[in-house]
PDB file of C-alpha atoms and ligand atoms in Angstrom:
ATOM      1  CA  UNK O 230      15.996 -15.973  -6.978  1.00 94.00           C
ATOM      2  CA  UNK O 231      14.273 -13.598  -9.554  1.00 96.00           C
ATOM      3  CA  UNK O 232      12.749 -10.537  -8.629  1.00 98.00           C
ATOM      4  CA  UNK O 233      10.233  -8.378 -10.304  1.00 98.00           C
ATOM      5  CA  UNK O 234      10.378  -4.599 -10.233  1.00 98.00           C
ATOM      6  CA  UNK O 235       7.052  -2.391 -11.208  1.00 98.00           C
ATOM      7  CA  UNK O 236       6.049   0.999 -10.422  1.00 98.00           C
ATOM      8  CA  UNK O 237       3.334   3.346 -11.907  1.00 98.00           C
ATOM      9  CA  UNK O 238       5.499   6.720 -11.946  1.00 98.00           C
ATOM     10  CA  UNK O 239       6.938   4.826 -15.340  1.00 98.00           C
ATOM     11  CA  UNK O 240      10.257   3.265 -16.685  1.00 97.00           C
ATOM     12  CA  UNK O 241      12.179   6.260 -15.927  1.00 95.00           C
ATOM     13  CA  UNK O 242      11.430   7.235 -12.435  1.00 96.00           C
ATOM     14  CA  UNK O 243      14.623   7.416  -9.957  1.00 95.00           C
ATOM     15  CA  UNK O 244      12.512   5.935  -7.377  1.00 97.00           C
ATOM     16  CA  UNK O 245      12.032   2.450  -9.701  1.00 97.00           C
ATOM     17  CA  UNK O 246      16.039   2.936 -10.023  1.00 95.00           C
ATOM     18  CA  UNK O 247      16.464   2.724  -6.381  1.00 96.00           C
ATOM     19  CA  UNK O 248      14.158  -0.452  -5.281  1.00 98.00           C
ATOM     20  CA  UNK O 249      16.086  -2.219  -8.262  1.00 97.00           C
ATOM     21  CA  UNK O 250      19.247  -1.474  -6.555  1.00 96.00           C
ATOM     22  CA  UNK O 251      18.446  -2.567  -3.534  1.00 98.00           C
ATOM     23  CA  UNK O 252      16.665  -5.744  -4.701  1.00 98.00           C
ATOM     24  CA  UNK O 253      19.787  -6.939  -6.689  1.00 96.00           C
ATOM     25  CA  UNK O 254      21.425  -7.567  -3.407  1.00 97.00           C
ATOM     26  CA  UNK O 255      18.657 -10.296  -3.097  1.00 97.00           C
ATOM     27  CA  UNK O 256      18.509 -11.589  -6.451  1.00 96.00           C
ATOM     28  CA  UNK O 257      18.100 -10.872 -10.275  1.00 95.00           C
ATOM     29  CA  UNK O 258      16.091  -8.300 -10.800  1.00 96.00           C
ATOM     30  CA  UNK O 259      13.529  -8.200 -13.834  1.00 96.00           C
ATOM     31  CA  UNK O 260      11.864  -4.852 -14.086  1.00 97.00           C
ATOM     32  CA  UNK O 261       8.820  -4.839 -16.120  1.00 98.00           C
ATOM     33  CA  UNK O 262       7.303  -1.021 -15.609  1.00 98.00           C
ATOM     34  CA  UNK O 263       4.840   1.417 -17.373  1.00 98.00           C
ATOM     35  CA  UNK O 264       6.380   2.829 -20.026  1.00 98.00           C
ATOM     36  CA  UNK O 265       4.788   6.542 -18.998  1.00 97.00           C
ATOM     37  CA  UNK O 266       3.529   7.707 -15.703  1.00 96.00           C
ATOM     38  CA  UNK O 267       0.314   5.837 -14.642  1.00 97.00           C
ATOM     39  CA  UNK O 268      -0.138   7.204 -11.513  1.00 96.00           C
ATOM     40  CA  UNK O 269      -3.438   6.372 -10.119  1.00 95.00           C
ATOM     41  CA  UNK O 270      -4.985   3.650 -12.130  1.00 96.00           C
ATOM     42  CA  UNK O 271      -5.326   1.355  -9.479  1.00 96.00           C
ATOM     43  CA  UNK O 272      -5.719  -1.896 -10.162  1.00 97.00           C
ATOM     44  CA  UNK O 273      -7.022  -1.964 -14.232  1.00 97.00           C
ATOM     45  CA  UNK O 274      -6.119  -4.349 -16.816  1.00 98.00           C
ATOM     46  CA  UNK O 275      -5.897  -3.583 -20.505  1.00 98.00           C
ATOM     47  CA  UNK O 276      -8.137  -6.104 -22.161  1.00 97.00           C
ATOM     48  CA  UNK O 277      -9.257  -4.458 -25.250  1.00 97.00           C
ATOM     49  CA  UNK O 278      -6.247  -3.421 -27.451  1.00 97.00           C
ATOM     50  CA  UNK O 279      -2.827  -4.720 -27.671  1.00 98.00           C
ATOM     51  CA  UNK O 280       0.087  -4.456 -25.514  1.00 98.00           C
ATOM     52  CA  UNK O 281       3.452  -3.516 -26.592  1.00 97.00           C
ATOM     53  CA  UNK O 282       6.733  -4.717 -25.045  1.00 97.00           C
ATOM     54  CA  UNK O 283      10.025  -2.744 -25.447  1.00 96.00           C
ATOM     55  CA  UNK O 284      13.329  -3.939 -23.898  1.00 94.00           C
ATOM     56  CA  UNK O 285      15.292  -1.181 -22.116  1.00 90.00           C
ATOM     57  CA  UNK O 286      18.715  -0.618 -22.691  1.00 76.00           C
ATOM     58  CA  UNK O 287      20.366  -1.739 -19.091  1.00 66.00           C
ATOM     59  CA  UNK O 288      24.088   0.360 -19.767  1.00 67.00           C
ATOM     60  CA  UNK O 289      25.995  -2.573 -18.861  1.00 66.00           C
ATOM     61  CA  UNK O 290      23.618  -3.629 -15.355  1.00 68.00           C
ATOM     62  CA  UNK O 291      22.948  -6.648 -14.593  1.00 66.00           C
ATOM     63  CA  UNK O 292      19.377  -6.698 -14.747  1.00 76.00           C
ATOM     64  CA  UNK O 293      16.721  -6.834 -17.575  1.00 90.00           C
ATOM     65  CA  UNK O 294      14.267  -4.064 -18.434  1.00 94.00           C
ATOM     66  CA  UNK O 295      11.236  -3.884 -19.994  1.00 97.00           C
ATOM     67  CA  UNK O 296       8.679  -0.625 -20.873  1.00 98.00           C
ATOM     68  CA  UNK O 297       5.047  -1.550 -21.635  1.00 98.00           C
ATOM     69  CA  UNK O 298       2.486   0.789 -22.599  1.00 98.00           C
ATOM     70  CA  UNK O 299      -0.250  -0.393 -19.927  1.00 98.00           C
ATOM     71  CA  UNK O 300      -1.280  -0.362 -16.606  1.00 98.00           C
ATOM     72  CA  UNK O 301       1.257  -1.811 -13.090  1.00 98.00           C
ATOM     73  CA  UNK O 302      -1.389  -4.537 -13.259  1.00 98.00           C
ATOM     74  CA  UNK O 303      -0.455  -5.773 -17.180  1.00 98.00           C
ATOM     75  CA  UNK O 304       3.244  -4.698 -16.159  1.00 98.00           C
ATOM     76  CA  UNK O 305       3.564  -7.456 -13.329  1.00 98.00           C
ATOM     77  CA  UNK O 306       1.072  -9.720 -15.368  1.00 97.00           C
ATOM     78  CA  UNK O 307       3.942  -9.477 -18.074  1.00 97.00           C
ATOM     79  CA  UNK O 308       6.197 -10.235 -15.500  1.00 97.00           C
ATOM     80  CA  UNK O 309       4.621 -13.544 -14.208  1.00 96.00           C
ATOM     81  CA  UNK O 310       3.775 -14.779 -17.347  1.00 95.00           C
ATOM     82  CA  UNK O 311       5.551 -13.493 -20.491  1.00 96.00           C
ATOM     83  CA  UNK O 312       9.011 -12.154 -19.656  1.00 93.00           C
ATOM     84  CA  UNK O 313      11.663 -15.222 -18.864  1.00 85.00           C
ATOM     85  CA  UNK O 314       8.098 -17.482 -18.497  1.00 87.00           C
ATOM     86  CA  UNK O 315      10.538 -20.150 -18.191  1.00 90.00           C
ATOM     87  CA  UNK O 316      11.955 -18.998 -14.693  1.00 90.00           C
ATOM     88  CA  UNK O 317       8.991 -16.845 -12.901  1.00 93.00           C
ATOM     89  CA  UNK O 318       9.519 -14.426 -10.256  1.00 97.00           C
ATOM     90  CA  UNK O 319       9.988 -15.598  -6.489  1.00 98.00           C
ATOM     91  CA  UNK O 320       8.887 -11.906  -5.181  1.00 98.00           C
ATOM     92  CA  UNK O 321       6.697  -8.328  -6.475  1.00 98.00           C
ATOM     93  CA  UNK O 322       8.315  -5.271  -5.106  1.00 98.00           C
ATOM     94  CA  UNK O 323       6.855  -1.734  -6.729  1.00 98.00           C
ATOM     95  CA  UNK O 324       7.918   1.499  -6.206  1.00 97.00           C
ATOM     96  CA  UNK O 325       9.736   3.649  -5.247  1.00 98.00           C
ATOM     97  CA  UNK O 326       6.482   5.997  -5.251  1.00 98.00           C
ATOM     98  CA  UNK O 327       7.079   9.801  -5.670  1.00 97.00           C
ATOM     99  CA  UNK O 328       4.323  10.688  -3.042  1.00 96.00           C
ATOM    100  CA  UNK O 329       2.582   8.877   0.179  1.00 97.00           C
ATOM    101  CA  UNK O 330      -0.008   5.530  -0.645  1.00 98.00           C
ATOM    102  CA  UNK O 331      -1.348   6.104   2.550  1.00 98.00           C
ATOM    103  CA  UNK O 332      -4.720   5.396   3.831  1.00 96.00           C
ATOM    104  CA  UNK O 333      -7.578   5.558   0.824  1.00 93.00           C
ATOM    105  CA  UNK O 334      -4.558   6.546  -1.128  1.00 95.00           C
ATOM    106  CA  UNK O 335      -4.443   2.340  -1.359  1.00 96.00           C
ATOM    107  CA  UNK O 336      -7.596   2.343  -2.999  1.00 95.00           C
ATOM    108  CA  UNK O 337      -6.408   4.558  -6.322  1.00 96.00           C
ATOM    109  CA  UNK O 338      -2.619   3.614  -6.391  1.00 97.00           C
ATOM    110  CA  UNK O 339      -1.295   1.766  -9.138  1.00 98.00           C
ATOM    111  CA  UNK O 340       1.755   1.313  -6.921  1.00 98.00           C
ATOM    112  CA  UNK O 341      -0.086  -0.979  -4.699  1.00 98.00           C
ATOM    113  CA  UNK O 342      -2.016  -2.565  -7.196  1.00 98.00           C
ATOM    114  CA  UNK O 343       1.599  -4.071  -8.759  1.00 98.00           C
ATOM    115  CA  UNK O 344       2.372  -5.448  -5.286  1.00 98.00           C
ATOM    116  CA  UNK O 345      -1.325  -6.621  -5.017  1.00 98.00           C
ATOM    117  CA  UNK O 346      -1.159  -8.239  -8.293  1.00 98.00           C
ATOM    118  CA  UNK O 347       1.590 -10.701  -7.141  1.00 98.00           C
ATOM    119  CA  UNK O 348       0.098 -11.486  -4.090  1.00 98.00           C
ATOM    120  CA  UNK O 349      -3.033 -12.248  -6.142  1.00 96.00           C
ATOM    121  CA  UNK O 350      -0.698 -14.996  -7.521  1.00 95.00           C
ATOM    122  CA  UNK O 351       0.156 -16.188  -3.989  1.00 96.00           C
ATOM    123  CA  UNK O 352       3.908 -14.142  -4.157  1.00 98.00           C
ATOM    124  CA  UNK O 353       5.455 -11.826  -0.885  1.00 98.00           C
ATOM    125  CA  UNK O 354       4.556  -9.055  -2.455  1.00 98.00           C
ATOM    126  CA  UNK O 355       5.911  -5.118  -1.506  1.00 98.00           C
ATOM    127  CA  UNK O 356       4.865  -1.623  -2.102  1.00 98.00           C
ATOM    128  CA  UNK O 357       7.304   1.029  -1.284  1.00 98.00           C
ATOM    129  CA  UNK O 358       6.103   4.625  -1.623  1.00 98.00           C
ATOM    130  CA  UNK O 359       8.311   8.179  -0.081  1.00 98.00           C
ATOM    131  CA  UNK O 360       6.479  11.119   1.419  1.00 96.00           C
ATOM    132  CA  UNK O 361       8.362  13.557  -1.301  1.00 91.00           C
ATOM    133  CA  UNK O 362       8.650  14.027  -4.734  1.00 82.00           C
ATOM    134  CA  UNK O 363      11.367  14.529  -6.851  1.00 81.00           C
ATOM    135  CA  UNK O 364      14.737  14.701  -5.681  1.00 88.00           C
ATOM    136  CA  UNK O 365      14.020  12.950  -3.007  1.00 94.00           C
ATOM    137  CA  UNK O 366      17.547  11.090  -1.763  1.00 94.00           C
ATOM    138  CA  UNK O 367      16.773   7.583  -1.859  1.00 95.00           C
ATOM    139  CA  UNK O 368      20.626   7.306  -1.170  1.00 94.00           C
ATOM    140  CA  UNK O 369      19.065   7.608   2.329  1.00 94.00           C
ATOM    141  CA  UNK O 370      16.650   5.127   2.877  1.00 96.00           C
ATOM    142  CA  UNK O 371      18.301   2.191   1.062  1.00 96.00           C
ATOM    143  CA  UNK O 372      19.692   0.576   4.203  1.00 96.00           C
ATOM    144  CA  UNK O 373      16.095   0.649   5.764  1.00 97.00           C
ATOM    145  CA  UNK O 374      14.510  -0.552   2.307  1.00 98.00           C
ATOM    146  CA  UNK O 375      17.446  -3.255   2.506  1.00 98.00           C
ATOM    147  CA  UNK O 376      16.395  -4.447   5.630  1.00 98.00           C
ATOM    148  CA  UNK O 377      12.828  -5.045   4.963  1.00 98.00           C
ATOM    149  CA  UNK O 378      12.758  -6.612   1.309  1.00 98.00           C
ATOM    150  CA  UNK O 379      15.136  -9.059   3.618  1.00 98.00           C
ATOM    151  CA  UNK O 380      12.223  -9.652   5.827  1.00 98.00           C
ATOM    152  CA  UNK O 381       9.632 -10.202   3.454  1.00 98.00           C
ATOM    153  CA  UNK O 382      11.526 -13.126   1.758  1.00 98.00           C
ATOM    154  CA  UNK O 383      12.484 -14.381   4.995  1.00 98.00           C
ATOM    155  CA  UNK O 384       9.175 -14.604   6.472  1.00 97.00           C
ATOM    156  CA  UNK O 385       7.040 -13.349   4.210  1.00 97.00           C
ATOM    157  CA  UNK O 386       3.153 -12.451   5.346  1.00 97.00           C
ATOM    158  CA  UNK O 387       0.125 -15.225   4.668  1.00 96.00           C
ATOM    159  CA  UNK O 388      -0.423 -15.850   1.155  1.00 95.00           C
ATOM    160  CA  UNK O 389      -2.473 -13.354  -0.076  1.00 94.00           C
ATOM    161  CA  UNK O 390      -1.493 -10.431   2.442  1.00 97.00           C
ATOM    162  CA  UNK O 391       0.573  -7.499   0.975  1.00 98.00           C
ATOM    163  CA  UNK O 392       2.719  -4.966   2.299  1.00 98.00           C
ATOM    164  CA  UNK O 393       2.499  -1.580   1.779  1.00 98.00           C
ATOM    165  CA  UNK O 394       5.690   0.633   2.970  1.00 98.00           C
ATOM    166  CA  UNK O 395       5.305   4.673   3.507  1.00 98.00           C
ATOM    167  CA  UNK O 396       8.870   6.398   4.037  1.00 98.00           C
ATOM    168  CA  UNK O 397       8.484  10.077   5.722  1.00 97.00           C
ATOM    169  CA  UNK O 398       9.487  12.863   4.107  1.00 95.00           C
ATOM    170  CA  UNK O 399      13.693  13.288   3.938  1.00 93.00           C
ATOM    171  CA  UNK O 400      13.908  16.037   5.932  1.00 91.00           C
ATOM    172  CA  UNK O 401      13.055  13.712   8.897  1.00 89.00           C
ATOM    173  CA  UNK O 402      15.616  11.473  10.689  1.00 91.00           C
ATOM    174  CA  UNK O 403      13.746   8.085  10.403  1.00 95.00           C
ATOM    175  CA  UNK O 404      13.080   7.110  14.325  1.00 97.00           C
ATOM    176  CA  UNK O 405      12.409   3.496  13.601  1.00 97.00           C
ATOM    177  CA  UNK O 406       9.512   1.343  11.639  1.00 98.00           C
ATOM    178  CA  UNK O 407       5.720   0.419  12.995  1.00 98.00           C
ATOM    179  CA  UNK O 408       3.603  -1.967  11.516  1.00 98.00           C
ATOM    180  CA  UNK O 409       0.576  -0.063  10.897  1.00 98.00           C
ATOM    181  CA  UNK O 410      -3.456   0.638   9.845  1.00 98.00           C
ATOM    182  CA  UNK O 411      -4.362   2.225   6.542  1.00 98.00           C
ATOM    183  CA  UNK O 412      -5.180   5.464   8.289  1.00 98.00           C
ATOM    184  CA  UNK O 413      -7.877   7.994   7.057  1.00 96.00           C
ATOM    185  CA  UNK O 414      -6.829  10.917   4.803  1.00 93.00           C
ATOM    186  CA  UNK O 415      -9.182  13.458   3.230  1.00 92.00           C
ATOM    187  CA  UNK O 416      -8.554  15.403  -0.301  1.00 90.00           C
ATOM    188  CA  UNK O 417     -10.046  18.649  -0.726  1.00 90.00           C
ATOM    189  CA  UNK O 418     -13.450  17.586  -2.954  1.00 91.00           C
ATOM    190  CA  UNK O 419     -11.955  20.826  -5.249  1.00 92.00           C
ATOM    191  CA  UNK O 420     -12.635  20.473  -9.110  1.00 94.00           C
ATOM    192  CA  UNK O 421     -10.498  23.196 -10.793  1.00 94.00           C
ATOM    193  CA  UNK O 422     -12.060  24.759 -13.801  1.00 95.00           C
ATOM    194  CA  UNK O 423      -9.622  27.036 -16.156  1.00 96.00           C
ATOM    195  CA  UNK O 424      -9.288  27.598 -20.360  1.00 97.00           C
ATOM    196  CA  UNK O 425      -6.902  26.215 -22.178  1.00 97.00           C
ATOM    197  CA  UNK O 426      -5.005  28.000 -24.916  1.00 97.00           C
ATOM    198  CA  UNK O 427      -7.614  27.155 -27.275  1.00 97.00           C
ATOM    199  CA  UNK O 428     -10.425  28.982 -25.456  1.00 97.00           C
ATOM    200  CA  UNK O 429     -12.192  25.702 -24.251  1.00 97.00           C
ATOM    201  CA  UNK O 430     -12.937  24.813 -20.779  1.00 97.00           C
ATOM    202  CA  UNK O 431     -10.934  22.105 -18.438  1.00 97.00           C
ATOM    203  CA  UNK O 432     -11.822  20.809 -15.066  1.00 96.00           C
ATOM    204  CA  UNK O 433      -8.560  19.023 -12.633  1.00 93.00           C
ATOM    205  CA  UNK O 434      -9.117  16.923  -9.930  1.00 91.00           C
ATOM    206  CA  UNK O 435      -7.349  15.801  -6.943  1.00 85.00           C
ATOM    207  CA  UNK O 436      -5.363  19.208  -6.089  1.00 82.00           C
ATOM    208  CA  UNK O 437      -5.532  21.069  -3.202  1.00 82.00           C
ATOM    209  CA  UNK O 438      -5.389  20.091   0.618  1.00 89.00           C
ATOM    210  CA  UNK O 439      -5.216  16.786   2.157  1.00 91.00           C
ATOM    211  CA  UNK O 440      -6.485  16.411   5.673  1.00 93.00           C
ATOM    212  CA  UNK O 441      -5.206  13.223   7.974  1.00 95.00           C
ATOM    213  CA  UNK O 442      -7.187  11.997  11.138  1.00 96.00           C
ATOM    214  CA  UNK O 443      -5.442  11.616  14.058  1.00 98.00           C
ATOM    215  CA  UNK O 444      -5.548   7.900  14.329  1.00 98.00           C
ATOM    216  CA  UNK O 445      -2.662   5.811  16.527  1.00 98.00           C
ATOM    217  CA  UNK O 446      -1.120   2.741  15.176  1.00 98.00           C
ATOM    218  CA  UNK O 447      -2.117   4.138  11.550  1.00 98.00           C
ATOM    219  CA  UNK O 448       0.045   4.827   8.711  1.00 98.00           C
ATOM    220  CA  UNK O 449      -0.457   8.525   8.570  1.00 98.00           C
ATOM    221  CA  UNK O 450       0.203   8.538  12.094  1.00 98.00           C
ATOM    222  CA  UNK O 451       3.407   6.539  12.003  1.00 98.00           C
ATOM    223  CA  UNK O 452       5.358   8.552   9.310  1.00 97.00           C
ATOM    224  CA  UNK O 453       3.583  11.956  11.017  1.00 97.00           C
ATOM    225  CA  UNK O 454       6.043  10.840  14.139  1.00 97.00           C
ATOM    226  CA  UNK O 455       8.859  10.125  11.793  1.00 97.00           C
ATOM    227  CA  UNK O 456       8.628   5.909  11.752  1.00 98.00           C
ATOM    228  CA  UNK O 457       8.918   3.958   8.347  1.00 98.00           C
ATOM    229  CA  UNK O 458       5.417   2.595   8.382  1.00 98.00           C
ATOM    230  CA  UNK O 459       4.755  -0.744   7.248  1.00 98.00           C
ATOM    231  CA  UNK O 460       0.579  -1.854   6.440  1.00 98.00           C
ATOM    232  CA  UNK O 461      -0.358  -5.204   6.106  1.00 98.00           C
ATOM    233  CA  UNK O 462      -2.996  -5.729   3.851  1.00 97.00           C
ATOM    234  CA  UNK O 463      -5.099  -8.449   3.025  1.00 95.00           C
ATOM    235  CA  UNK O 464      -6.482  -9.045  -1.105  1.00 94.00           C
ATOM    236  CA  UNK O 465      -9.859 -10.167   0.825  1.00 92.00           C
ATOM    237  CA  UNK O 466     -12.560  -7.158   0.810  1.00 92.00           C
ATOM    238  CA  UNK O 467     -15.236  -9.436   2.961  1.00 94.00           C
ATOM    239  CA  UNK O 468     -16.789  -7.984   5.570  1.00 96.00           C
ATOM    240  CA  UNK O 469     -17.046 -10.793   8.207  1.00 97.00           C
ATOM    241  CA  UNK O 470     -19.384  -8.999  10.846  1.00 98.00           C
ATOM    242  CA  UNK O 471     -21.765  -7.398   8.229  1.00 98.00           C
ATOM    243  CA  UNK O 472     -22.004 -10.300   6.412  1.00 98.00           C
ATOM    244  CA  UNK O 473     -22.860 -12.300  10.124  1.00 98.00           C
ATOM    245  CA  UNK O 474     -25.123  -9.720  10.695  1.00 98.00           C
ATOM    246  CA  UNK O 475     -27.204  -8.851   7.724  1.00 98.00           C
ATOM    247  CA  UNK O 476     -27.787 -12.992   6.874  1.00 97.00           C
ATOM    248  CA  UNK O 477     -30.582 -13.284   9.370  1.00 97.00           C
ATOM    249  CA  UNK O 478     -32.205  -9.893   8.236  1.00 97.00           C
ATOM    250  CA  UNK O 479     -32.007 -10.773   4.198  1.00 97.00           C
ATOM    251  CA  UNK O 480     -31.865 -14.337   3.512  1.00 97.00           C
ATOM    252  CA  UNK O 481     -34.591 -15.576   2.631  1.00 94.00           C
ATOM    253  CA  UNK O 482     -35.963 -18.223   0.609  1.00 93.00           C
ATOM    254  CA  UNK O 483     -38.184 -18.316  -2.621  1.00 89.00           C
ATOM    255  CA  UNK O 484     -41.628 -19.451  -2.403  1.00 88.00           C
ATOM    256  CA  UNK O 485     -41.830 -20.393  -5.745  1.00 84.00           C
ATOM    257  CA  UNK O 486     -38.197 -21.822  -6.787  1.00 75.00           C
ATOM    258  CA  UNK O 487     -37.669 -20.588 -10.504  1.00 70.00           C
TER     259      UNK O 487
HETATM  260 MN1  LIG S 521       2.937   7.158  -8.668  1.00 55.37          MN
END
């Protein structure tokens, strides 16, 4: 079985290093990853200049790597489609994340958006993402990791539902793993002006504090308590009651057909 690897920390993150590790136990691993960090692109495409593909020097692995200078999304697309075409992937795992994808963290995360991408295609599909940045020893959580790539290709969710893992940070003993709700986290609305060495003005976004609501069963909950948490999620955005309960109040029809 043939596995493809994405992130969007890039090629050279530690935490890509580890989920390819842990998914050659399962199969042959084909990593196809930004070739920079691309944190927080969510879920774009690059449809209006080329693509390039550069093969990685493996050091003797057995598994094949490729950088691309895009997006997760073009990275898994790549993946699918272009890279060994002849024999495509069985499973999408991306990670491992530097930092939590909890929450609306889903919504901006290219990390998810490489898992969401091959369930978009109808694969079992994982994001894996640590509460901790670098240095974090992924030496730790391997055996945990092991375990549930092992249950997503043995009973993988529907078609079309994702899963998105959250780790707590390493200085916690991991008490177990809950299948969780994309909580509700809040960023500080902050926009950092300062000069640069030049003399001209530049604003940063998405610094400061990050609030979490005290919600049980959800993800920020679950690694809050120590548990590996582990979010279904489904590709469909409908919104079943609205759309029940807005069709009486707006349908209409035209009195003059045009
Ligand atoms: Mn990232």
């Amino acid at each position: 079985m043939r596995i493809l690897c994405t992130n969007d920390d890039g090629v050279l993150s530690e935490g890509l290093a580890a989920l390819e590790r842990v998914a050659a136990r399962f199969g042959e691993v084909v990593t196809v990853a930004p070739d920079r960090e691309r944190s927080g692109v969510s879920h774009a495409i690059t449809l209006h200049r080329p693509l390039r593909l550069r093969p990685i020097e493996a050091r003797g692995e057995a598994r094949e790597r490729f950088a691309v200078d895009g997006t997760p999304c073009d990275c898994v697309w790549m993946g699918m489609n272009h890279v060994r075409a002849e024999a495509p992937p069985a499973v999408v795992l991306s990670g491992i994340n530097l930092g939590a994808n909890l929450g609306h963290d889903i919504l901006y995360s290219g990390t998810v958006s490489g898992a969401m991408e091959g369930a978009l295609k109808g694969l079992p599909a994982m994001a894996v993402s640590v509460l901790g940045g670098r240095r974090y020893p992924f030496g730790a959580i391997e055996e945990v990791l092991d375990d549930l790539v092992g249950r997503l290709i043995a009973s993988p969710p529907p078609r079309g539902t994702l899963l998105n893992v959250n780790f707590p940070p390493a200085k916690q003993a991991i008490r177990g793993v809950r299948v969780t709700t994309p909580g509700l986290r809040y960023y500080s609305q902050e926009v950092v002006e300062r000069s640069d060495p030049r003399g001209h003005n530049y604003v940063w976004i998405g610094g400061g504090t990050v609030t979490t609501e005290d919600i049980p069963g959800s993800d920020c909950n679950a690694v809050a308590e120590g548990y590996v948490s582990v979010t279904p999620i489904r590709l469909s955005l409908a919104d079943e009651a609205a759309t029940a309960a807005m069709a009486p109040l707006w349908n209409r029809e035209s009195e003059k057909p045009r």
